[in-house]
Coordinates of N, CA and C and ligand atoms in Angstrom, one line a residue:
M3 N 112.0 67.8 122.0 CA 113.2 67.6 121.0 C 113.1 68.1 119.6
I4 N 113.5 69.2 119.5 CA 113.2 69.3 117.7 C 114.5 68.7 117.1
S5 N 114.2 68.7 115.9 CA 115.3 67.8 115.0 C 116.1 68.8 114.3
K6 N 117.4 68.4 113.8 CA 118.4 69.6 113.2 C 117.5 70.1 112.1
K7 N 116.8 68.9 111.4 CA 116.5 69.4 110.1 C 115.4 70.5 110.1
M8 N 114.4 70.6 111.3 CA 113.7 71.2 111.5 C 114.0 72.8 112.2
E9 N 115.1 72.5 112.9 CA 115.8 73.5 113.2 C 116.4 74.5 112.2
N10 N 116.8 74.4 110.9 CA 117.7 74.6 110.2 C 116.5 74.9 109.1
S11 N 115.5 74.4 109.0 CA 114.0 74.6 108.4 C 113.6 76.2 108.4
L12 N 113.5 76.0 110.3 CA 113.0 77.4 111.1 C 113.6 78.5 110.6
N13 N 115.1 77.9 110.6 CA 115.9 79.7 110.9 C 115.6 80.0 109.1
Q14 N 115.9 78.9 108.2 CA 115.7 79.3 106.6 C 114.4 80.3 106.4
Q15 N 113.2 79.8 107.4 CA 112.1 80.6 107.3 C 112.4 82.1 108.0
L16 N 113.1 82.0 109.2 CA 113.3 83.3 109.9 C 113.8 84.8 108.9
N17 N 115.2 83.9 107.9 CA 115.7 84.6 106.9 C 114.5 85.2 106.1
R18 N 114.0 84.4 105.3 CA 112.6 84.8 104.7 C 112.0 86.1 104.7
E19 N 111.3 85.7 106.4 CA 111.0 86.7 106.8 C 111.2 87.9 107.1
L20 N 112.5 88.0 107.3 CA 113.9 89.2 107.1 C 113.8 89.8 105.5
Y21 N 114.0 88.9 104.9 CA 114.1 89.6 103.3 C 112.3 90.1 102.9
S22 N 111.5 89.2 103.6 CA 110.0 89.9 103.4 C 110.2 91.3 103.8
S23 N 110.4 91.7 105.3 CA 110.7 93.2 105.3 C 111.7 94.0 104.6
Y24 N 112.5 93.2 103.9 CA 113.6 94.0 103.1 C 113.2 94.4 102.2
L25 N 112.3 93.6 101.5 CA 111.6 93.8 100.1 C 110.8 94.9 100.2
Y26 N 109.9 94.7 101.4 CA 108.5 95.6 101.6 C 109.3 97.2 101.8
L27 N 110.2 97.3 102.5 CA 111.0 98.5 102.7 C 111.6 99.3 101.7
S28 N 112.1 98.2 100.7 CA 112.9 98.5 99.4 C 111.4 99.2 98.6
M29 N 109.9 98.3 98.8 CA 109.1 99.2 97.9 C 108.8 100.6 98.4
A30 N 108.8 100.4 99.8 CA 108.4 101.5 100.7 C 109.1 102.9 100.1
T31 N 110.2 102.7 100.0 CA 111.3 103.3 99.2 C 110.9 104.2 97.4
Y32 N 110.6 103.0 97.0 CA 110.5 103.2 95.6 C 109.2 104.2 95.7
F33 N 107.9 103.7 96.6 CA 106.8 104.7 96.5 C 106.9 106.4 96.8
E34 N 108.1 106.3 97.9 CA 108.1 107.6 98.5 C 109.0 108.3 97.2
N35 N 109.8 107.9 96.1 CA 110.6 108.5 95.4 C 109.5 108.5 94.2
I36 N 108.0 108.0 94.3 CA 107.4 108.6 93.1 C 106.2 109.4 93.8
N37 N 106.3 109.6 94.8 CA 105.0 110.8 95.4 C 104.0 110.1 95.7
L38 N 104.1 108.7 95.6 CA 102.6 107.9 96.5 C 103.0 107.7 97.8
V39 N 102.5 108.6 98.6 CA 103.0 108.4 100.1 C 102.6 107.5 101.0
G40 N 101.0 107.0 100.5 CA 100.3 106.5 101.1 C 100.6 104.9 100.8
M41 N 101.2 104.7 99.4 CA 101.1 103.0 99.5 C 102.8 103.0 100.2
S42 N 103.9 103.9 100.1 CA 104.8 104.4 101.3 C 104.6 104.0 102.0
K43 N 103.3 104.4 103.1 CA 103.5 104.1 104.3 C 102.8 102.6 104.6
W44 N 102.1 102.5 103.7 CA 101.6 100.8 104.0 C 102.2 99.9 103.5
M45 N 103.8 99.9 103.1 CA 104.7 99.1 102.5 C 105.3 99.1 103.8
R46 N 105.8 100.1 104.2 CA 106.7 100.3 105.6 C 105.5 99.8 107.2
I47 N 104.8 100.0 107.0 CA 103.5 99.2 108.0 C 104.0 97.5 107.8
Q48 N 103.7 97.4 106.2 CA 103.8 95.4 106.0 C 105.7 95.2 106.3
A49 N 106.4 96.2 106.3 CA 108.1 95.6 106.4 C 107.9 95.6 107.7
E50 N 107.1 96.5 108.9 CA 107.3 95.8 110.0 C 106.7 94.8 110.7
E51 N 105.9 94.7 110.1 CA 104.8 93.5 110.7 C 105.7 92.0 109.9
E52 N 106.3 92.7 108.9 CA 107.5 90.8 108.4 C 108.6 91.0 109.6
H53 N 109.0 91.9 110.2 CA 110.1 91.7 111.3 C 109.1 91.2 112.2
I54 N 108.3 91.8 112.6 CA 107.6 90.6 113.6 C 107.5 89.4 113.7
H55 N 106.7 89.1 112.3 CA 107.1 87.6 111.7 C 108.2 87.1 112.0
S56 N 109.6 87.4 111.8 CA 110.5 86.8 112.2 C 111.3 86.6 113.8
M57 N 111.1 88.3 114.4 CA 110.6 88.0 115.8 C 110.6 86.6 116.5
K58 N 109.0 86.3 116.1 CA 108.0 85.2 116.4 C 108.9 84.1 116.4
L59 N 109.8 83.6 115.3 CA 110.5 82.6 114.8 C 111.5 82.6 115.7
F60 N 112.2 83.5 115.7 CA 113.4 83.7 117.2 C 113.3 83.7 117.8
D61 N 112.4 84.1 118.9 CA 111.9 83.6 120.2 C 111.2 82.2 120.5
F62 N 110.5 81.4 119.4 CA 110.1 80.0 119.3 C 111.6 79.2 119.4
I63 N 112.8 79.3 118.1 CA 113.7 78.7 117.9 C 114.5 78.4 119.7
H64 N 114.6 79.8 120.1 CA 115.2 79.7 121.5 C 114.4 78.8 122.5
K65 N 112.9 79.3 122.4 CA 112.3 78.6 123.6 C 112.3 77.2 123.4
I66 N 112.7 76.4 122.2 CA 112.7 74.9 121.8 C 114.1 74.8 122.3
G67 N 114.8 75.3 122.7 CA 116.5 75.2 123.1 C 117.2 74.8 121.9
G68 N 116.4 75.6 120.8 CA 117.6 75.5 119.3 C 118.5 76.9 119.5
R69 N 119.1 77.0 118.2 CA 120.0 78.0 118.0 C 119.3 79.0 116.7
V70 N 119.7 80.2 116.8 CA 119.1 80.8 115.9 C 120.3 81.2 114.9
V71 N 120.4 80.9 113.8 CA 121.6 81.5 112.8 C 121.2 82.6 111.8
L72 N 121.8 83.6 111.9 CA 121.3 84.7 111.1 C 122.4 84.6 109.8
E73 N 121.6 84.2 108.6 CA 122.4 84.7 107.3 C 122.1 85.9 106.8
Q74 N 123.0 85.7 105.9 CA 122.9 86.9 104.6 C 121.7 87.3 104.0
I75 N 121.1 88.2 104.3 CA 120.0 88.7 103.4 C 120.1 89.0 102.0
N76 N 119.3 88.7 101.0 CA 119.6 89.3 99.5 C 118.9 90.6 99.5
K77 N 119.8 91.2 98.4 CA 119.4 92.5 98.2 C 118.0 92.3 97.4
P78 N 117.1 93.5 98.1 CA 115.5 93.3 97.2 C 115.9 94.1 96.2
Q79 N 115.0 94.0 95.3 CA 115.1 95.2 94.1 C 114.9 96.4 94.2
L80 N 115.3 97.7 93.3 CA 115.0 98.7 93.9 C 113.7 99.3 93.2
D81 N 113.7 99.4 91.7 CA 112.9 99.9 91.3 C 111.5 98.7 90.6
W82 N 110.4 99.2 90.3 CA 109.2 98.6 89.8 C 108.9 99.4 88.4
E83 N 108.5 98.4 87.6 CA 108.0 99.1 86.3 C 106.6 100.3 86.5
S84 N 105.6 99.6 87.3 CA 104.9 100.7 88.1 C 104.5 100.4 89.4
P85 N 103.4 101.0 89.9 CA 103.1 100.7 91.6 C 102.0 99.4 91.4
K86 N 101.4 99.2 90.0 CA 100.7 97.9 90.1 C 101.5 96.9 90.1
K87 N 102.5 96.4 89.4 CA 103.6 96.1 89.3 C 104.4 95.5 90.5
A88 N 104.7 96.4 91.7 CA 105.0 96.3 92.8 C 104.1 95.4 93.6
F89 N 102.9 95.5 93.5 CA 101.8 94.7 94.6 C 101.9 93.7 93.9
Q90 N 101.9 93.2 92.4 CA 101.7 92.2 92.0 C 102.9 91.0 92.4
E91 N 104.1 91.9 92.4 CA 104.8 91.2 93.3 C 104.7 90.7 94.6
A92 N 104.5 91.8 95.4 CA 103.9 91.5 96.6 C 102.8 90.6 96.5
L93 N 102.0 90.3 96.0 CA 101.4 89.1 95.9 C 101.7 87.5 95.6
A94 N 102.9 88.0 94.7 CA 103.5 86.5 94.0 C 104.6 86.0 95.7
H95 N 105.0 87.1 96.3 CA 106.1 86.8 97.2 C 105.2 86.0 98.3
E96 N 104.0 86.7 98.8 CA 103.1 85.9 99.4 C 102.6 84.5 99.3
E97 N 102.5 84.4 97.9 CA 102.3 83.2 97.5 C 103.4 82.4 98.1
Y98 N 104.6 82.8 97.8 CA 105.7 81.8 97.8 C 105.8 81.8 98.9
I99 N 105.6 82.5 100.5 CA 105.9 82.7 101.7 C 104.8 81.8 101.8
T100 N 103.6 81.5 101.7 CA 102.7 80.6 102.1 C 102.7 79.0 101.6
K101 N 104.0 78.4 100.3 CA 104.1 77.6 100.2 C 105.7 77.1 101.0
N102 N 106.1 78.1 101.3 CA 107.1 77.9 102.4 C 106.6 77.6 103.7
I103 N 105.5 77.9 104.3 CA 104.8 77.7 105.3 C 104.0 76.1 105.3
N104 N 103.4 76.1 104.1 CA 103.0 74.7 104.1 C 104.2 73.4 104.3
E105 N 105.1 73.6 103.3 CA 106.4 72.5 103.4 C 106.3 72.5 104.9
L106 N 107.0 73.8 105.7 CA 107.4 73.4 107.0 C 106.3 72.7 107.8
T107 N 104.9 73.3 107.5 CA 103.9 72.2 108.5 C 104.0 70.7 107.5
D108 N 104.2 70.2 106.6 CA 104.4 69.1 106.6 C 105.4 68.6 107.1
L109 N 106.3 69.0 107.2 CA 107.9 68.6 107.7 C 107.6 68.2 109.1
A110 N 106.8 69.3 110.0 CA 106.7 69.2 111.4 C 105.6 67.6 111.5
I111 N 104.6 67.8 110.5 CA 103.5 66.8 110.5 C 104.7 65.0 110.5
E112 N 105.2 65.1 109.8 CA 106.3 64.2 109.4 C 106.7 63.4 110.5
E113 N 107.4 64.9 111.1 CA 108.3 64.6 112.2 C 107.5 64.6 113.7
R114 N 106.4 64.5 113.2 CA 105.6 64.3 114.7 C 106.1 65.4 115.9
D115 N 106.4 66.6 115.1 CA 106.7 67.6 116.1 C 105.4 68.6 116.4
H116 N 104.8 68.0 117.2 CA 103.3 68.8 117.5 C 103.5 70.2 118.2
S117 N 104.5 70.7 118.4 CA 104.5 72.1 119.1 C 105.0 72.9 118.1
T118 N 106.2 72.3 117.3 CA 106.0 73.4 116.3 C 105.4 73.2 115.4
R119 N 104.4 72.1 115.1 CA 103.3 72.5 114.0 C 102.4 73.1 114.7
T120 N 101.5 73.3 115.8 CA 100.7 74.0 117.1 C 101.8 75.9 116.2
F121 N 103.0 75.7 116.7 CA 103.1 77.2 116.4 C 102.9 77.9 115.0
L122 N 103.4 77.1 113.8 CA 103.4 77.0 112.7 C 101.7 77.5 112.1
Q123 N 100.6 77.0 113.1 CA 99.3 77.1 112.6 C 99.1 78.5 112.3
W124 N 99.4 79.4 113.3 CA 99.8 81.2 113.1 C 99.9 81.7 111.8
Y125 N 100.9 81.1 111.1 CA 101.7 81.8 110.1 C 100.7 81.0 108.9
V126 N 100.3 80.0 109.3 CA 99.0 79.2 108.1 C 97.7 79.9 108.1
D127 N 97.4 80.9 109.1 CA 96.4 81.5 109.4 C 96.5 82.8 108.6
E128 N 97.6 83.2 109.1 CA 98.5 84.8 108.5 C 98.5 84.6 107.3
Q129 N 98.6 83.7 106.2 CA 98.8 84.0 105.1 C 97.5 83.9 104.1
V130 N 96.7 83.3 104.8 CA 95.1 83.5 103.9 C 95.2 84.6 104.2
E131 N 95.5 85.7 105.4 CA 94.9 87.1 105.3 C 96.3 87.8 104.2
E132 N 97.4 87.6 104.4 CA 98.1 88.2 103.6 C 97.9 88.1 102.0
E133 N 97.8 87.0 101.6 CA 97.3 86.7 99.9 C 96.0 87.3 99.6
A134 N 95.2 87.8 100.9 CA 93.6 87.8 100.4 C 93.9 89.4 100.2
V135 N 94.9 90.0 101.4 CA 94.7 91.7 101.5 C 95.5 92.0 100.1
A136 N 97.0 91.4 99.7 CA 97.7 91.8 98.5 C 96.8 91.6 97.3
N137 N 96.1 90.5 97.3 CA 95.2 90.5 96.2 C 94.1 91.3 95.8
E138 N 93.6 91.6 96.9 CA 92.1 92.9 96.8 C 92.9 93.9 96.3
I139 N 94.2 94.3 96.6 CA 94.6 95.6 96.3 C 95.1 95.5 94.7
V140 N 95.7 94.1 94.4 CA 95.9 94.0 93.0 C 94.7 94.2 91.8
Q141 N 93.7 93.6 92.8 CA 92.1 93.8 91.8 C 91.5 95.2 91.9
K142 N 91.9 96.0 93.0 CA 91.7 97.4 92.6 C 92.7 98.1 91.7
F143 N 93.9 97.8 91.7 CA 94.7 98.5 90.4 C 94.0 98.1 88.8
N144 N 93.3 97.1 89.0 CA 92.6 96.5 87.7 C 91.4 97.3 87.3
L145 N 90.9 97.6 88.5 CA 89.6 98.2 88.4 C 90.1 99.7 88.0
I146 N 91.0 100.4 88.4 CA 90.9 101.9 87.7 C 91.9 101.9 86.9
D147 N 92.5 101.0 86.6 CA 93.6 100.6 84.8 C 94.1 101.8 85.2
D148 N 94.5 102.8 84.0 CA 95.2 104.0 83.9 C 94.9 105.2 84.4
S149 N 93.6 105.3 85.3 CA 93.1 106.5 86.1 C 94.1 106.9 86.9
K150 N 94.8 108.8 86.4 CA 95.4 109.6 87.6 C 95.2 109.3 88.9
S151 N 93.3 109.9 88.7 CA 92.6 110.2 89.9 C 92.2 109.0 90.9
G152 N 92.2 107.8 90.0 CA 92.2 106.3 90.8 C 92.9 106.4 91.4
L153 N 94.5 106.3 90.7 CA 95.5 106.0 91.6 C 95.7 107.1 92.7
Y154 N 95.3 108.2 92.7 CA 95.5 109.2 93.5 C 94.5 108.7 94.8
M155 N 93.2 108.3 94.8 CA 92.4 107.8 95.6 C 92.8 106.6 96.4
L156 N 93.2 105.7 95.6 CA 94.2 104.6 96.1 C 95.1 104.9 97.1
D157 N 96.0 105.3 96.5 CA 96.9 106.0 97.5 C 96.3 106.9 98.7
Q158 N 95.5 107.3 98.9 CA 95.1 107.8 100.1 C 94.3 106.8 100.6
E159 N 93.4 106.0 100.1 CA 93.1 104.7 100.6 C 94.3 103.8 101.3
L160 N 95.3 103.3 100.6 CA 96.2 102.6 101.6 C 97.2 103.6 102.2
G161 N 96.9 104.5 102.3 CA 98.0 105.2 103.4 C 97.0 105.5 104.6
A162 N 96.1 104.9 104.8 CA 95.1 105.2 106.2 C 95.6 103.8 106.8
R163 N 96.1 103.2 106.2 CA 96.6 101.5 107.2 C 97.0 102.2 108.3
I164 N 96.2 101.2 109.4 CA 97.0 101.7 110.6 C 97.6 100.3 110.8
A165 N 98.7 100.2 111.9 CA 100.0 99.3 112.2 C 98.9 98.4 113.2
S166 N 98.9 97.1 112.9 CA 98.4 96.3 114.2 C 99.1 96.4 115.6
P167 N 98.5 96.6 116.3 CA 99.3 96.6 117.9 C 99.8 94.9 118.3
V168 N 100.4 94.3 117.1 CA 101.0 93.4 117.4 C 102.0 93.6 118.3
T169 N 102.5 92.6 119.0 CA 103.9 92.9 119.8 C 104.7 91.5 119.8
V170 N 105.9 91.5 119.9 CA 106.5 90.4 119.8 C 106.5 89.6 121.1
A171 N 105.7 88.6 121.4 CA 105.5 88.2 122.9 C 107.0 87.1 122.9
K172 N 107.5 86.9 123.8 CA 108.5 85.7 124.3 C 107.8 84.8 124.8
Ligands
OFO2 FE1 103.8 88.6 104.6 O1 104.0 87.3 106.0 FE2 105.7 87.0 106.7 O2 106.6 86.6 105.4

Protein backbone atom coordinates (compact mmCIF):
# COMPACT_ATOMS: atom_id res chain seq x y z
CA MET A 1 0.00 0.00 0.00
CA ILE A 2 1.46 3.32 -1.06
CA SER A 3 1.31 6.29 1.30
CA LYS A 4 -0.54 9.45 0.30
CA LYS A 5 2.73 11.37 0.61
CA MET A 6 4.47 9.00 -1.81
CA GLU A 7 1.52 9.09 -4.23
CA ASN A 8 1.55 12.90 -4.23
CA SER A 9 5.31 12.97 -4.73
CA LEU A 10 5.06 10.59 -7.70
CA ASN A 11 2.35 12.81 -9.18
CA GLN A 12 4.63 15.83 -8.75
CA GLN A 13 7.36 13.97 -10.60
CA LEU A 14 4.92 13.09 -13.38
CA ASN A 15 4.24 16.80 -13.76
CA ARG A 16 7.98 17.56 -13.83
CA GLU A 17 8.51 14.99 -16.58
CA LEU A 18 5.70 16.57 -18.61
CA TYR A 19 7.32 19.96 -18.06
CA SER A 20 10.67 18.49 -19.19
CA SER A 21 8.97 17.35 -22.39
CA TYR A 22 7.44 20.81 -22.84
CA LEU A 23 10.78 22.55 -22.17
CA TYR A 24 12.64 20.45 -24.76
CA LEU A 25 9.85 20.93 -27.28
CA SER A 26 10.24 24.67 -26.76
CA MET A 27 13.97 24.31 -27.35
CA ALA A 28 13.17 22.32 -30.52
CA THR A 29 11.14 25.23 -31.91
CA TYR A 30 13.88 27.69 -30.87
CA PHE A 31 16.46 25.71 -32.86
CA GLU A 32 14.08 25.29 -35.80
CA ASN A 33 13.65 29.05 -35.83
CA ILE A 34 17.39 29.71 -36.10
CA ASN A 35 17.85 27.03 -38.78
CA LEU A 36 19.68 24.51 -36.63
CA VAL A 37 17.49 21.63 -37.72
CA GLY A 38 19.78 18.92 -36.35
CA MET A 39 19.60 20.37 -32.84
CA SER A 40 15.86 20.80 -33.27
CA LYS A 41 15.53 17.11 -34.13
CA TRP A 42 17.67 16.17 -31.11
CA MET A 43 15.43 18.21 -28.81
CA ARG A 44 12.27 16.81 -30.35
CA ILE A 45 13.44 13.25 -29.65
CA GLN A 46 14.38 14.36 -26.13
CA ALA A 47 10.87 15.76 -25.64
CA GLU A 48 9.38 12.44 -26.77
CA GLU A 49 11.59 10.54 -24.31
CA GLU A 50 10.46 12.80 -21.47
CA HIS A 51 6.88 12.04 -22.38
CA ILE A 52 7.71 8.34 -22.06
CA HIS A 53 9.23 9.06 -18.61
CA SER A 54 5.97 10.69 -17.54
CA MET A 55 3.89 7.78 -18.87
CA LYS A 56 5.98 5.27 -16.94
CA LEU A 57 4.91 7.13 -13.79
CA PHE A 58 1.32 7.32 -15.04
CA ASP A 59 1.23 3.53 -15.39
CA PHE A 60 3.02 2.84 -12.10
CA ILE A 61 0.69 5.07 -10.07
CA HIS A 62 -2.30 3.21 -11.51
CA LYS A 63 -0.69 -0.19 -10.99
CA ILE A 64 -0.24 0.44 -7.27
CA GLY A 65 -3.82 1.57 -6.87
CA GLY A 66 -3.11 5.30 -6.77
CA ARG A 67 -4.79 8.16 -8.56
CA VAL A 68 -3.05 10.19 -11.23
CA VAL A 69 -3.68 13.89 -10.75
CA LEU A 70 -2.73 16.03 -13.72
CA GLU A 71 -1.77 19.55 -12.76
CA GLN A 72 -1.06 22.62 -14.84
CA ILE A 73 2.23 22.50 -16.76
CA ASN A 74 4.34 25.66 -16.51
CA LYS A 75 4.97 27.66 -19.66
CA PRO A 76 8.57 27.09 -20.81
CA GLN A 77 10.95 29.78 -22.00
CA LEU A 78 10.59 30.63 -25.70
CA ASP A 79 14.06 31.83 -26.68
CA TRP A 80 17.63 31.43 -25.52
CA GLU A 81 20.63 33.71 -25.80
CA SER A 82 22.55 31.15 -27.86
CA PRO A 83 22.43 27.43 -28.81
CA LYS A 84 25.06 26.76 -26.16
CA LYS A 85 22.94 28.47 -23.49
CA ALA A 86 19.98 26.24 -24.39
CA PHE A 87 22.06 23.09 -23.88
CA GLN A 88 23.53 24.51 -20.67
CA GLU A 89 19.99 24.98 -19.44
CA ALA A 90 19.13 21.42 -20.50
CA LEU A 91 22.06 20.19 -18.38
CA ALA A 92 20.99 22.31 -15.39
CA HIS A 93 17.44 21.00 -15.78
CA GLU A 94 18.66 17.38 -15.77
CA GLU A 95 20.66 18.08 -12.60
CA TYR A 96 17.48 19.43 -11.02
CA ILE A 97 15.57 16.29 -12.08
CA THR A 98 18.31 14.09 -10.62
CA LYS A 99 17.91 15.92 -7.30
CA ASN A 100 14.14 15.25 -7.40
CA ILE A 101 14.62 11.57 -8.20
CA ASN A 102 17.10 11.23 -5.34
CA GLU A 103 14.64 12.86 -2.95
CA LEU A 104 11.87 10.52 -4.12
CA THR A 105 14.18 7.54 -3.60
CA ASP A 106 15.07 8.80 -0.11
CA LEU A 107 11.34 8.98 0.69
CA ALA A 108 10.72 5.44 -0.60
CA ILE A 109 13.58 4.15 1.57
CA GLU A 110 12.33 6.10 4.59
CA GLU A 111 8.83 4.63 4.12
CA ARG A 112 10.20 1.12 3.44
CA ASP A 113 8.26 1.25 0.19
CA HIS A 114 10.30 -1.36 -1.68
CA SER A 115 8.20 -1.53 -4.84
CA THR A 116 8.42 2.24 -5.39
CA ARG A 117 12.13 2.22 -4.57
CA THR A 118 12.71 -0.54 -7.15
CA PHE A 119 10.59 1.32 -9.70
CA LEU A 120 12.61 4.51 -9.13
CA GLN A 121 15.92 2.73 -9.78
CA TRP A 122 15.23 3.01 -13.53
CA TYR A 123 15.09 6.82 -13.14
CA VAL A 124 18.25 6.87 -11.02
CA ASP A 125 20.14 5.06 -13.81
CA GLU A 126 18.51 7.13 -16.54
CA GLN A 127 19.59 10.37 -14.88
CA VAL A 128 23.26 9.30 -14.94
CA GLU A 129 22.87 8.91 -18.70
CA GLU A 130 20.88 12.12 -19.18
CA GLU A 131 23.42 14.25 -17.34
CA ALA A 132 26.38 12.61 -19.11
CA VAL A 133 24.89 13.20 -22.57
CA ALA A 134 23.93 16.84 -21.88
CA ASN A 135 27.35 17.51 -20.37
CA GLU A 136 29.12 16.00 -23.37
CA ILE A 137 27.22 18.33 -25.71
CA VAL A 138 28.04 21.39 -23.56
CA GLN A 139 31.73 20.36 -23.67
CA LYS A 140 31.54 20.18 -27.47
CA PHE A 141 30.15 23.72 -27.54
CA ASN A 142 33.14 24.76 -25.41
CA LEU A 143 35.50 23.13 -27.90
CA ILE A 144 34.03 24.83 -30.98
CA ASP A 145 33.82 28.19 -29.19
CA ASP A 146 32.55 30.78 -31.72
CA SER A 147 33.33 28.75 -34.84
CA LYS A 148 30.46 28.80 -37.35
CA SER A 149 31.73 25.70 -39.14
CA GLY A 150 32.02 23.97 -35.77
CA LEU A 151 28.40 24.85 -35.03
CA TYR A 152 27.38 23.52 -38.43
CA MET A 153 29.18 20.22 -37.79
CA LEU A 154 27.71 19.86 -34.31
CA ASP A 155 24.25 20.48 -35.76
CA GLN A 156 24.85 17.67 -38.27
CA GLU A 157 26.08 15.36 -35.53
CA LEU A 158 23.12 15.98 -33.22
CA GLY A 159 20.70 15.63 -36.14
CA ALA A 160 21.85 12.03 -36.55
CA ARG A 161 20.22 11.09 -33.25
CA ILE A 162 17.80 8.22 -33.58
CA ALA A 163 14.84 7.85 -31.25
CA SER A 164 15.41 4.97 -28.84
CA PRO A 165 12.97 2.11 -29.33
CA VAL A 166 11.58 2.54 -25.82
CA THR A 167 7.91 1.80 -25.58
CA VAL A 168 5.51 2.61 -22.81
CA ALA A 169 4.98 -0.74 -21.19
CA LYS A 170 2.09 -1.22 -18.84
FE1 LIG B 1 15.50 14.03 -18.77
O1 LIG B 1 14.96 12.58 -17.73
FE2 LIG B 1 13.15 12.59 -17.46
O2 LIG B 1 13.05 14.25 -16.79
